[in-house]
mmCIF file of C-alpha atoms and ligand atoms in Angstrom:
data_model
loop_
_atom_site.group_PDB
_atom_site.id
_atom_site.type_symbol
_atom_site.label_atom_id
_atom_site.label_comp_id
_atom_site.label_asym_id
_atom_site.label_seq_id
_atom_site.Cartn_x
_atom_site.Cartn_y
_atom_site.Cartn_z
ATOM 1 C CA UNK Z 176 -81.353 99.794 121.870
ATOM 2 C CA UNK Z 177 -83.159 96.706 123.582
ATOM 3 C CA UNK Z 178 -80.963 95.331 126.564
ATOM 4 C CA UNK Z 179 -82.066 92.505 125.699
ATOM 5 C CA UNK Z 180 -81.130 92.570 122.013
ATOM 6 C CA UNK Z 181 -78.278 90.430 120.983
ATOM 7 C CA UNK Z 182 -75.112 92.791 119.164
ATOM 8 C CA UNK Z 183 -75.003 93.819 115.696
ATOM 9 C CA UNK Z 184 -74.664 91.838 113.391
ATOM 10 C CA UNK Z 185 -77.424 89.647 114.517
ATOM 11 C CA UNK Z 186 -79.600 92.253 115.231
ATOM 12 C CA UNK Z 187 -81.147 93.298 112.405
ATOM 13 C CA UNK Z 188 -83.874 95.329 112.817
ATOM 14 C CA UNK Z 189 -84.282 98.138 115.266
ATOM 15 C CA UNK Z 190 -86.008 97.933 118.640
ATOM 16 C CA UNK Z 191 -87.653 99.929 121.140
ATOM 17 C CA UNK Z 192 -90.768 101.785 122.270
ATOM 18 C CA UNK Z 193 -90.331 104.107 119.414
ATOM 19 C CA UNK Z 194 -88.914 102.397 117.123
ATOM 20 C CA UNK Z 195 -91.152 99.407 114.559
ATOM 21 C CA UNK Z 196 -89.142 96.881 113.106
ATOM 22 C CA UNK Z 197 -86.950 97.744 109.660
ATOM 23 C CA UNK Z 198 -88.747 96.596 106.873
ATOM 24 C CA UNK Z 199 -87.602 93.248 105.796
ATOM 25 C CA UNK Z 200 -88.535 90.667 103.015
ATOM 26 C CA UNK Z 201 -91.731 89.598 102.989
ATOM 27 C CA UNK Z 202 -91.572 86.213 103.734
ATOM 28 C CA UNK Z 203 -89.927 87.158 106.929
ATOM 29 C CA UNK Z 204 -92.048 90.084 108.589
ATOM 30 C CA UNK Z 205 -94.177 87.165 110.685
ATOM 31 C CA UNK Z 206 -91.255 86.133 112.544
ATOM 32 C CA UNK Z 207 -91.052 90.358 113.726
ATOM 33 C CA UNK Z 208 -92.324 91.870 116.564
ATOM 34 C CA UNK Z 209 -92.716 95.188 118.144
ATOM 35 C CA UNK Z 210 -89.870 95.411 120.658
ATOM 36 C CA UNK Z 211 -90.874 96.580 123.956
ATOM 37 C CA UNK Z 212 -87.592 97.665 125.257
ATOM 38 C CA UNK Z 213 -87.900 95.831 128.671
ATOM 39 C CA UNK Z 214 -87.903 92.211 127.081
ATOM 40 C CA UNK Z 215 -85.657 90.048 125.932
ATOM 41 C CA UNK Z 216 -85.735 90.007 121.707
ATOM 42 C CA UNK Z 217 -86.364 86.234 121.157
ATOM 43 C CA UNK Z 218 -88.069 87.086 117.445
ATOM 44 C CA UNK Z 219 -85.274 87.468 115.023
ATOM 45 C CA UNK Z 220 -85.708 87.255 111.699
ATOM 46 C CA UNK Z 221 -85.644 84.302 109.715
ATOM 47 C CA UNK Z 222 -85.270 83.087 106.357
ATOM 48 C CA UNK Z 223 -87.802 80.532 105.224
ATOM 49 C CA UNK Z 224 -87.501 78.802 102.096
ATOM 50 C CA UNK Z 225 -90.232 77.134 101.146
ATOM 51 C CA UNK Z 226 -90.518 74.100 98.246
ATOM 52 C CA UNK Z 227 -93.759 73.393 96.064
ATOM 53 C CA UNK Z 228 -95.118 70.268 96.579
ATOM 54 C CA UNK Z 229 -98.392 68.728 95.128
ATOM 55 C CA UNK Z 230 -100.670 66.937 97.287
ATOM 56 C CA UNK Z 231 -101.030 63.244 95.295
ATOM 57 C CA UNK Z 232 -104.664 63.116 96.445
ATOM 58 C CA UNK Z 233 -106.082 66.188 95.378
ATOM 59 C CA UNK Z 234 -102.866 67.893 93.578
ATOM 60 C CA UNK Z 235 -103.223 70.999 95.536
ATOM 61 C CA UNK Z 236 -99.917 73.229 95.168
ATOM 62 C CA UNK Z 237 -98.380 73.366 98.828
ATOM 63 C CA UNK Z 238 -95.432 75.363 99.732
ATOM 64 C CA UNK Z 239 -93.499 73.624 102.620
ATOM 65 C CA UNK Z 240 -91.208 75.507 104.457
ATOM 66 C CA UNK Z 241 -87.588 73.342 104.258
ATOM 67 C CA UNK Z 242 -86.662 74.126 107.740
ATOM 68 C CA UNK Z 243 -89.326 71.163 108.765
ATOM 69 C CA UNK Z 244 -89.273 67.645 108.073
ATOM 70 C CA UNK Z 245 -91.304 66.921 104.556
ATOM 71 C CA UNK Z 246 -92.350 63.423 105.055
ATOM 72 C CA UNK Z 247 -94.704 64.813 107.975
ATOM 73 C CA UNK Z 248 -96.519 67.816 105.915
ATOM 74 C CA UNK Z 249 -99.499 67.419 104.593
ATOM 75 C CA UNK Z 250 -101.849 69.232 102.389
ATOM 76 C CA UNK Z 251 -103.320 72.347 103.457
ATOM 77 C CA UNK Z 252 -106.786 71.780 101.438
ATOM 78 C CA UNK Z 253 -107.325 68.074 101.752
ATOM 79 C CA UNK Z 254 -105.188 67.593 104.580
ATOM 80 C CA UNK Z 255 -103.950 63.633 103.169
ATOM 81 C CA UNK Z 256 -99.785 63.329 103.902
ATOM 82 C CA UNK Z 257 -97.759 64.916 101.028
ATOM 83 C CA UNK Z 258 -96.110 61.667 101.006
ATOM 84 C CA UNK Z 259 -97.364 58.485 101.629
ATOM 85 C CA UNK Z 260 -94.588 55.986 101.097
ATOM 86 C CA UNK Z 261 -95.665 54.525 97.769
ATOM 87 C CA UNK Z 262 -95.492 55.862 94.268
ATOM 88 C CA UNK Z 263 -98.606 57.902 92.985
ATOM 89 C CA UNK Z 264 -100.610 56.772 89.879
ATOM 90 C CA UNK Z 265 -100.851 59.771 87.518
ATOM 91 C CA UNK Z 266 -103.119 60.318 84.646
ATOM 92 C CA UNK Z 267 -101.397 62.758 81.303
ATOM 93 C CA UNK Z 268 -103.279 66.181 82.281
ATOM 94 C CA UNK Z 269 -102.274 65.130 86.349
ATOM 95 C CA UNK Z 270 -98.550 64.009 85.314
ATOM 96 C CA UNK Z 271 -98.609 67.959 83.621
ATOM 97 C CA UNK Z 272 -100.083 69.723 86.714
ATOM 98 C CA UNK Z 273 -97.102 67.787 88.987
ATOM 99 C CA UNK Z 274 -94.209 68.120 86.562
ATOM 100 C CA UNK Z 275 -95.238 71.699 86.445
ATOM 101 C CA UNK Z 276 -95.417 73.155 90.098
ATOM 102 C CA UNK Z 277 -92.921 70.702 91.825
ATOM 103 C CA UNK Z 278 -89.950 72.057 93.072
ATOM 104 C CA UNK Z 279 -88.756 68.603 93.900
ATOM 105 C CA UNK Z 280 -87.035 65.950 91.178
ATOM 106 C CA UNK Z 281 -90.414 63.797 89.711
ATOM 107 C CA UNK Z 282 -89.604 60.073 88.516
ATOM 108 C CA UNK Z 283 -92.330 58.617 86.302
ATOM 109 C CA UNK Z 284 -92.197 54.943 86.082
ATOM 110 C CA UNK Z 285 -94.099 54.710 82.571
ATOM 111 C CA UNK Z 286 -95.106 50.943 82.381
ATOM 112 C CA UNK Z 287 -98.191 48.791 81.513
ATOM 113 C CA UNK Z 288 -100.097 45.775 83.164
ATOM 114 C CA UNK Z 289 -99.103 43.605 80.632
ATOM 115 C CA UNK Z 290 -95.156 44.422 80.249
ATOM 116 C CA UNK Z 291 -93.492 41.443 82.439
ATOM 117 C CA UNK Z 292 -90.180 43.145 83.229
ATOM 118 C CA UNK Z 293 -92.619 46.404 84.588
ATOM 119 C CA UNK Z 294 -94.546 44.147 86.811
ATOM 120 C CA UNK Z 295 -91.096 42.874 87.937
ATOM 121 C CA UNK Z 296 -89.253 46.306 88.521
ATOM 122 C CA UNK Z 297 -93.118 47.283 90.533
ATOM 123 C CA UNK Z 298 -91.955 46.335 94.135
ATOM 124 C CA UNK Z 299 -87.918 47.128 93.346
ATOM 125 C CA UNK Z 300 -89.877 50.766 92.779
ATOM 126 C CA UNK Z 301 -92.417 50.955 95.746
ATOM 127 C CA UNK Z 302 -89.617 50.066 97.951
ATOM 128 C CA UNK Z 303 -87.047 52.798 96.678
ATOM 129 C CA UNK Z 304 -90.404 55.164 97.043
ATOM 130 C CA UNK Z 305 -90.470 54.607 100.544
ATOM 131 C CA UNK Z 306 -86.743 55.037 101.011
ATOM 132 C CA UNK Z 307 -86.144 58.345 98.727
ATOM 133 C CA UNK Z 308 -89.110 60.700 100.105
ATOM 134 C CA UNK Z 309 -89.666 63.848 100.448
ATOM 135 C CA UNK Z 310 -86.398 64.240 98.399
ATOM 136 C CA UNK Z 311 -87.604 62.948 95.222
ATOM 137 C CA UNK Z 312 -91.253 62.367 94.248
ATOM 138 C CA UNK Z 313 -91.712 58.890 92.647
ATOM 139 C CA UNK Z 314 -95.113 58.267 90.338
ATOM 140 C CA UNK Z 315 -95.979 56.007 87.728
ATOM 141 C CA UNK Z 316 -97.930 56.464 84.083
ATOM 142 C CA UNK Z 317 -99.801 53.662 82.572
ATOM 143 C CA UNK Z 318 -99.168 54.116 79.198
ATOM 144 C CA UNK Z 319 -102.183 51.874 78.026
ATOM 145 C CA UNK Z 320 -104.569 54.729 79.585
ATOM 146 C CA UNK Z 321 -102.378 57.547 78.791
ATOM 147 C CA UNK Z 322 -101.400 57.174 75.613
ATOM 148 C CA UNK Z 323 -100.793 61.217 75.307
ATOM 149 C CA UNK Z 324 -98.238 61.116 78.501
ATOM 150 C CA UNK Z 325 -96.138 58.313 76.486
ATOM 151 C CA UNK Z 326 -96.102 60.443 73.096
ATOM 152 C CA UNK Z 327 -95.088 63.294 74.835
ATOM 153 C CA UNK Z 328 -92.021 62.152 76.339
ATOM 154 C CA UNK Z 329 -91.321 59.882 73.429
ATOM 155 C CA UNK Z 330 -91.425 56.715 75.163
ATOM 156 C CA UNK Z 331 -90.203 54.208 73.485
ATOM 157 C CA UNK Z 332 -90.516 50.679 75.307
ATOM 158 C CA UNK Z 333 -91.734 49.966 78.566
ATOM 159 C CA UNK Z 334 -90.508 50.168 81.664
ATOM 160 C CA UNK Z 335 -88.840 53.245 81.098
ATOM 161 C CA UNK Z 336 -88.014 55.783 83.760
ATOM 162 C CA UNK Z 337 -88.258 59.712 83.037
ATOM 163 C CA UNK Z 338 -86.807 62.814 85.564
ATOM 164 C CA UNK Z 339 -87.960 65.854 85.621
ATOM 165 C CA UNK Z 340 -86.731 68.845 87.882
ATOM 166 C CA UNK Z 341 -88.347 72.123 87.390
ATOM 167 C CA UNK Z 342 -90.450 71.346 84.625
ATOM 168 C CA UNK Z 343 -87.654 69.630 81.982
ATOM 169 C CA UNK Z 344 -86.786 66.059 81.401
ATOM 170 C CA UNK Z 345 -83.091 65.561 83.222
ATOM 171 C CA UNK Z 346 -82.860 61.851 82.613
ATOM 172 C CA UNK Z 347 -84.199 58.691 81.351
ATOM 173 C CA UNK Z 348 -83.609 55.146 82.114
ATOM 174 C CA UNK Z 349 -85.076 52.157 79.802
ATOM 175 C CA UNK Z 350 -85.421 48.970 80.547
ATOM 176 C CA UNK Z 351 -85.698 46.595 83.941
ATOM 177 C CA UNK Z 352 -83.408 48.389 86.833
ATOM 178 C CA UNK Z 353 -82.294 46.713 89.541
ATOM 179 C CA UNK Z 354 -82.694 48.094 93.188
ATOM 180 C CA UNK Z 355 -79.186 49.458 93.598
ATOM 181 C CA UNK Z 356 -78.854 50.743 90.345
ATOM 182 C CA UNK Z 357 -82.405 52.258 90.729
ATOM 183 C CA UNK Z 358 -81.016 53.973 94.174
ATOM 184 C CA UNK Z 359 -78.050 54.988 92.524
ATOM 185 C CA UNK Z 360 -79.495 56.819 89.485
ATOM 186 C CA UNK Z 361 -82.113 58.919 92.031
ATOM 187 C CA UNK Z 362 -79.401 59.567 94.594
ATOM 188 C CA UNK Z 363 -77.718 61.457 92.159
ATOM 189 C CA UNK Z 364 -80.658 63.362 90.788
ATOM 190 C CA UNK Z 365 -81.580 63.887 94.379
ATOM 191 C CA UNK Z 366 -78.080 65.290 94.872
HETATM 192 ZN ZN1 ZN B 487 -104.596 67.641 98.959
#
């Protein structure tokens, strides 16, 4: 036993010149360390969880680990912020890829240049963007260009709002939305 080795049940792996660590899951054997038995043991083992996120510039898969503050990752191949404060435009095969590998709550704002009341609810949007990352990712589908997207999800009339957690729809929302009723509908998905 390490002197330096806090008590059972802390300790949870063995320690000493003879002895390697237990084996442990795998997402945890980088925090262990061969004991030397004169040390201190400051490497315990750790549970990381880790969340998929997809980069919105080059939709990447990341895995960020939750223990660290989201809003500051960014992507390990194109290196652009995870999230960048405003809601990303997504095409039908980009919306898939997203809704897909997320393990965060997606809102798709499906809306068209045209539609008034969509150009209306655009800034109420951006601004609950900015105030709801990393917890839920916001994006928006332009149904004019992705006509597929809209089928799909049976849109009816525009603006409409669509959730998805873990690949499945979890709630919709038609029409204008105000700010607070826009926060209070994704503060309970995000819940
Ligand atoms: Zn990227």
């Amino acid at each position: 036993m390490c002197r330096g080795c806090p008590p059972a049940p802390r300790h949870r792996y063995k320690c000493g010149p003879r002895h390697m660590p237990m084996k442990q899951p795998e997402e945890t054997t980088q925090f262990l360390t061969r004991c030397d038995g004169k040390t201190s043991c400051t490497r315990r083992p750790k549970m990381t969880e880790k969340r998929r996120v997809v980069c919105p510039n080059c939709d990447s898969i990341n895995a960020v680990p939750t223990d660290r503050p989201a809003e500051a990752a960014k992507c390990g191949r194109c290196h652009a912020k995870l999230f960048q404060g405003f809601p990303i435009d997504l095409s039908s095969e980009r919306l898939e890829r997203h809704v897909a590998n997320s393990d965060i709550p997606i809102v798709v704002d499906f809306w068209a240049p045209w539609c008034g009341p969509c150009r209306a609810m655009g800034p109420i949007y951006a601004q609950t963007t900015k105030s709801i990352e990393p917890r839920v990712r916001f994006a928006k589908v332009n149904v004019d260009e992705n006509p597929q997207a809209a089928a799909r999800y049976s849109i009816q009339g525009i603006p409409a709002l669509v959730a998805f957690r873990e690949g499945k729809v979890v709630a919709r929302q038609a029409g204008l939305t105000d700010a607070q009723a826009l926060r209070g509908w994704v503060e309970r998905l995000a819940a």
